[in-house]
Short mmCIF file of C-alpha atoms in Angstrom, two decimals:
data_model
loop_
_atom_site.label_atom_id
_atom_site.label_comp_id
_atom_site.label_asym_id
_atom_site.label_seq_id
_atom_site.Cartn_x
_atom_site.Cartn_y
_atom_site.Cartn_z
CA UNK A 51 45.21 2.55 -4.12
CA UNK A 52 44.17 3.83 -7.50
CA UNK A 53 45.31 7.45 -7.48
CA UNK A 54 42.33 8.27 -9.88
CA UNK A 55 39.98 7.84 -7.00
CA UNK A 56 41.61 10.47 -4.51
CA UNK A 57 38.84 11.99 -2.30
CA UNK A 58 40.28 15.70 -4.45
CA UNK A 59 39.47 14.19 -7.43
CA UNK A 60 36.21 12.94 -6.26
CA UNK A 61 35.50 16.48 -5.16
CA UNK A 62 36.21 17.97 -8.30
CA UNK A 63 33.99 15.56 -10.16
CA UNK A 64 31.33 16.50 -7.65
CA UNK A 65 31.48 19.90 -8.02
CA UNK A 66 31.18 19.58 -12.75
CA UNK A 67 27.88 17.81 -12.10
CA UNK A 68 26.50 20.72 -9.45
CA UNK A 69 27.93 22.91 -12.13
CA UNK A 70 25.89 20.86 -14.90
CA UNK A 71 22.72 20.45 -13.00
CA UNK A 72 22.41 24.04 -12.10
CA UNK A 73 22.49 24.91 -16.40
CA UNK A 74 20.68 21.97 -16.92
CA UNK A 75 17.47 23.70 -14.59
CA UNK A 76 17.47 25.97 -17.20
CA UNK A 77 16.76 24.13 -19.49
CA UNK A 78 14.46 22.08 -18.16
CA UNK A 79 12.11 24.95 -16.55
CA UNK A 80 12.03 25.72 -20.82
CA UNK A 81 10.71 22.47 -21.24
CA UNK A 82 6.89 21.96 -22.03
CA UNK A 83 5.28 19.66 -19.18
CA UNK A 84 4.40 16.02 -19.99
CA UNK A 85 1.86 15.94 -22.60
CA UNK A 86 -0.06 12.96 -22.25
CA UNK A 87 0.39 10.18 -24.05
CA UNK A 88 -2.84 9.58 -26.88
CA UNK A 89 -4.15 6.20 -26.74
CA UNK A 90 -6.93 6.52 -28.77
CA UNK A 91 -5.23 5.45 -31.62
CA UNK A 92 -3.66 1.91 -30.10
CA UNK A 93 -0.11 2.87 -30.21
CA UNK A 94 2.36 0.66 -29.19
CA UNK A 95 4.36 2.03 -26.25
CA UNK A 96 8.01 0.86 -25.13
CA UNK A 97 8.36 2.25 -21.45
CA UNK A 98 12.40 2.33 -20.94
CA UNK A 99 12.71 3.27 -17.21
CA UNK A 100 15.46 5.27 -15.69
CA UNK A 101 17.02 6.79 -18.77
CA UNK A 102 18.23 9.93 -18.07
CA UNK A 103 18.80 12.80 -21.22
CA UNK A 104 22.73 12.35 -21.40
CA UNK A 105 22.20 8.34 -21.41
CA UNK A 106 19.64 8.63 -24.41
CA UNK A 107 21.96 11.54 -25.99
CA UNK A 108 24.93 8.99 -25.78
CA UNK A 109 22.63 6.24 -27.36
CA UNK A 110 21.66 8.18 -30.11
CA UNK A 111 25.24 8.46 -30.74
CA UNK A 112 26.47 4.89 -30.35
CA UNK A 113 23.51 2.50 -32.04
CA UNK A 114 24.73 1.14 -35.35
CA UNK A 115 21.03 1.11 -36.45
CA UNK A 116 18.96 3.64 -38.86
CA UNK A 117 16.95 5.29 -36.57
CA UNK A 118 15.56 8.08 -39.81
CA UNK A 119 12.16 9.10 -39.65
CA UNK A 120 12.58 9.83 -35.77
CA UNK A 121 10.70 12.43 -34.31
CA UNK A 122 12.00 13.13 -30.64
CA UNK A 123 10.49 15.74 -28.42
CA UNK A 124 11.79 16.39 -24.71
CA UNK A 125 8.98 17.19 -22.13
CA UNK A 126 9.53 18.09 -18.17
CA UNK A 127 8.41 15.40 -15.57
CA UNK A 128 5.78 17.03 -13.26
CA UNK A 129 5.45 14.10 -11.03
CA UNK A 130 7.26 12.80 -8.38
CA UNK A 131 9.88 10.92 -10.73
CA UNK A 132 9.54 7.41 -9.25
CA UNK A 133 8.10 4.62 -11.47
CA UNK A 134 4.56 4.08 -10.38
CA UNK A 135 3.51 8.16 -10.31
CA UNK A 136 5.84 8.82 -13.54
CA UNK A 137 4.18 6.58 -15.65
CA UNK A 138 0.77 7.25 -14.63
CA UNK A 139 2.02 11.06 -15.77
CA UNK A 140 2.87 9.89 -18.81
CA UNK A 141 -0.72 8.71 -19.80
CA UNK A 142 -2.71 11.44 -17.83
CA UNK A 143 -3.82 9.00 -15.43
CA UNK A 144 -4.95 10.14 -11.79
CA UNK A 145 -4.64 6.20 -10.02
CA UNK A 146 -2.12 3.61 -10.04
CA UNK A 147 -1.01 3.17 -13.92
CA UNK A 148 -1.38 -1.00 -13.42
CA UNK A 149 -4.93 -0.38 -12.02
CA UNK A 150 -5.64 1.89 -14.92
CA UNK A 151 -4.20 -0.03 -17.55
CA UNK A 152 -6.34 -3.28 -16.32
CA UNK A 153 -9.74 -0.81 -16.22
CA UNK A 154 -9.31 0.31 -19.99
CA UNK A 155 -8.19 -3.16 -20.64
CA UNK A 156 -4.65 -2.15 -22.09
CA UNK A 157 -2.06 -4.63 -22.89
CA UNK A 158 1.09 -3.93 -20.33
CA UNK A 159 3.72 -6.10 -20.33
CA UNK A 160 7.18 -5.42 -18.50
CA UNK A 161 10.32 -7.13 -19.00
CA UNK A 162 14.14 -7.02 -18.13
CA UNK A 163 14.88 -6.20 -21.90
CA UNK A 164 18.10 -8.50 -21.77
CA UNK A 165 16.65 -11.82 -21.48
CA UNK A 166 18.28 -14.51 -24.05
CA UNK A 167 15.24 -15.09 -26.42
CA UNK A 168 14.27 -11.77 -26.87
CA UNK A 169 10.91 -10.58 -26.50
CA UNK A 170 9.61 -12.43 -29.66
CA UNK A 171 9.49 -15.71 -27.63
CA UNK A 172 8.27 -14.17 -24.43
CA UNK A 173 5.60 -11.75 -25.23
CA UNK A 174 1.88 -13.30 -26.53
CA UNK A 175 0.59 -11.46 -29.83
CA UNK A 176 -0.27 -7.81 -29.91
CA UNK A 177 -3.71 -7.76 -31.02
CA UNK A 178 -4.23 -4.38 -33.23
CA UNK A 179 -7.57 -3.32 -31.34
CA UNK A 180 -5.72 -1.82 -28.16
CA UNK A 181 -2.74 0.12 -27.12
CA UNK A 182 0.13 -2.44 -25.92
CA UNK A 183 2.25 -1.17 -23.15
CA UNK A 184 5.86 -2.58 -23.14
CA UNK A 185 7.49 -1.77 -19.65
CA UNK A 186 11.27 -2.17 -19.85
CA UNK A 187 13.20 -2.29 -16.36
CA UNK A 188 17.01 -3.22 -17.64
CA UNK A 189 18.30 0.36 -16.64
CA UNK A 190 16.70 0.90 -13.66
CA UNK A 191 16.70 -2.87 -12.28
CA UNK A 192 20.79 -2.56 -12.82
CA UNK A 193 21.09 1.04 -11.38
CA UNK A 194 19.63 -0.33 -7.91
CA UNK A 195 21.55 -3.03 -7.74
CA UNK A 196 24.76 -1.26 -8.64
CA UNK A 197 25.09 -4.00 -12.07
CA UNK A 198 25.61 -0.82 -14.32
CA UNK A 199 28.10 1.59 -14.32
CA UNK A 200 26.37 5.27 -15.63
CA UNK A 201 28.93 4.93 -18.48
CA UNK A 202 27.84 1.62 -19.64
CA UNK A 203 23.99 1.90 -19.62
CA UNK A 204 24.01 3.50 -23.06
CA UNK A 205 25.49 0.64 -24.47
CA UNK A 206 22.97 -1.36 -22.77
CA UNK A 207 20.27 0.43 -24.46
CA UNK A 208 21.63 0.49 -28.01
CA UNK A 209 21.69 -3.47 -27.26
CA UNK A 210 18.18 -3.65 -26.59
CA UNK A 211 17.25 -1.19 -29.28
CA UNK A 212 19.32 -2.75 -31.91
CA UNK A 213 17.49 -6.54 -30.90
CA UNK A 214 14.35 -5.25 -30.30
CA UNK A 215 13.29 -2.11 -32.42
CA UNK A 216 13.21 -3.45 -35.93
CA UNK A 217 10.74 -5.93 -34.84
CA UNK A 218 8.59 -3.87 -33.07
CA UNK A 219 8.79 -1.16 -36.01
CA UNK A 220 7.45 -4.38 -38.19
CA UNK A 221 4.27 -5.09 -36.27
CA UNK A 222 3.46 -1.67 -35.76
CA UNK A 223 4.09 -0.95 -39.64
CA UNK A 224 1.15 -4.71 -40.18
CA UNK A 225 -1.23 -3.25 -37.51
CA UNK A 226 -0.78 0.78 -38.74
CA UNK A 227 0.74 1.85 -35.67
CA UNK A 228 2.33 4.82 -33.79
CA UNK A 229 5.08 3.57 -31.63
CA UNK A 230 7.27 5.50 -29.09
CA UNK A 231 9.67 5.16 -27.13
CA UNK A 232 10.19 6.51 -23.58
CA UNK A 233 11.20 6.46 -20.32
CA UNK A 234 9.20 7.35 -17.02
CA UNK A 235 12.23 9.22 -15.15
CA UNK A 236 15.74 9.76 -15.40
CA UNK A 237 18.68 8.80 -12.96
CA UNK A 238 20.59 11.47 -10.54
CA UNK A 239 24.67 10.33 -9.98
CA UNK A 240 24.87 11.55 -6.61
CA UNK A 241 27.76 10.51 -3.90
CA UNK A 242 25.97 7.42 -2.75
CA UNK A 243 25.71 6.12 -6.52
CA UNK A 244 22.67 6.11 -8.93
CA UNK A 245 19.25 7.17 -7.42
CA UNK A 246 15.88 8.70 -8.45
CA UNK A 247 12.99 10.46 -6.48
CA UNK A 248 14.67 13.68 -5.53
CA UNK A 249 14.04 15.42 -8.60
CA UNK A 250 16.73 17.29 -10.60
CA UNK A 251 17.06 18.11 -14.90
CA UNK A 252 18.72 13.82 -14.96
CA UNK A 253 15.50 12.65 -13.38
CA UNK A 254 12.38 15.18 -14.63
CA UNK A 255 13.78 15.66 -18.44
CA UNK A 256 12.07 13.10 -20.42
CA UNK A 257 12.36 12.14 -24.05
CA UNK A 258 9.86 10.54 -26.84
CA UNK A 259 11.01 9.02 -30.04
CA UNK A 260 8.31 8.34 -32.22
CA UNK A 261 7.48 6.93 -35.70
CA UNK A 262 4.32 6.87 -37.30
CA UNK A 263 3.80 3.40 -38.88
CA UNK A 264 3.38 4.97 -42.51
CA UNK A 265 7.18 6.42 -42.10
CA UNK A 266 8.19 3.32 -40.84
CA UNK A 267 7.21 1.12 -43.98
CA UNK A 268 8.96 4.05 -46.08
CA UNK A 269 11.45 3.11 -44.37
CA UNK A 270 11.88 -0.67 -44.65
CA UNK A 271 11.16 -0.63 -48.16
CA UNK A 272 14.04 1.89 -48.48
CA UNK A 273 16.08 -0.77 -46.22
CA UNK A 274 14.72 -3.12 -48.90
CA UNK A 275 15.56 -1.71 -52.11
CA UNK A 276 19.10 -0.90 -51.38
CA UNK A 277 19.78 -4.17 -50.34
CA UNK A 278 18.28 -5.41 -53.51
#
């Protein structure tokens, strides 16, 4: 038996997160709701789902690439944070986000985020005249099916960040871009495990990263010259 996991200890663990979600309401009533998400200027959109703050904090912390020229705001989830009704909160959208996407005729595109070719090999072309919706269920997907322990999912994100981003960053710096990244809700550690849909400051507190496509080619040709 491994004396770390004693029902006390358990307990006491139980009681630091009450403790922490009870300040963490306060900040998250301070939080601005969910602005919606512009489209009228074709961003490209990387939808990371079930990251909650501490995960994305922790991220920050542990990726080993440049993320300068940044610009991260933190909004509060009005919606009902499960996938379908989160998402269609981030873009302002009344109906199912897939039905909406198809209407306006939006690129959206969803994919594990851990798959061995990368999404360079399993994504068509973005074409520049429309937003492009990336959907990325990695997090989530391994939270459900218990794959992920709440301590390792940062790591899991700098992975796909540190594949994926710079790439990404490069088309939308060709096509004069705005990309962000997001995530539609957050994840609650409760006694049963991982879960979302009850609401809470892990599930409603949202985060944007975002880099305007001008900042971006500053940056690579800094990357660039120091290499040099």
């Amino acid at each position: 038996v491994d004396p770390w996991a004693s029902p006390q200890l358990r307990t006491l663990v139980h009681q630091k997160i009450k403790e922490t979600d009870r300040a963490g309401e306060q900040w998250l009533t301070a939080l601005p709701a969910v602005v919606p998400i512009n489209l009228a200027s074709n961003p490209m959109v990387v939808i990371i789902d079930g990251i909650s703050p501490d995960v994305w904090l922790e991220t920050l912390e542990e990726t080993i690439i440049k993320l300068s020229n940044m610009t991260v705001s933190w909004q509060r989830l009005e919606a009902i944070p499960v996938t379908a009704l989160a998402i269609s909160s981030l873009f302002g959208f009344a109906g199912d986000p897939l039905d909406e996407f198809h209407a306006r005729g939006i690129d959206y595109h969803q994919v594990r985020g851990n798959e061995a070719h990368g999404m360079a090999n399993i994504l068509p072309e973005f074409g520049p005249d429309k937003p492009a919706i990336i959907r990325v269920s990695l997090v989530d997907d391994a939270a459900h099916a218990a794959l992920l322990r709440l301590s390792e999912m940062p790591q899991a994100v700098c992975g796909f960040l540190e594949k994926e981003l710079p790439r990404l960053q490069d088309i939308c710096v060709r096509q004069n871009r705005r990309l962000t990244v997001t995530t539609d809700h957050g994840l609650s550690l409760t006694r049963t495990g991982l879960s979302h849909g009850k609401g809470g400051v892990y599930e409603r507190a949202i985060f944007r990263a975002e880099w305007r496509s001008e900042l971006i080619g500053i940056m690579s040709n800094k990357t660039l010259n120091n290499s040099a």
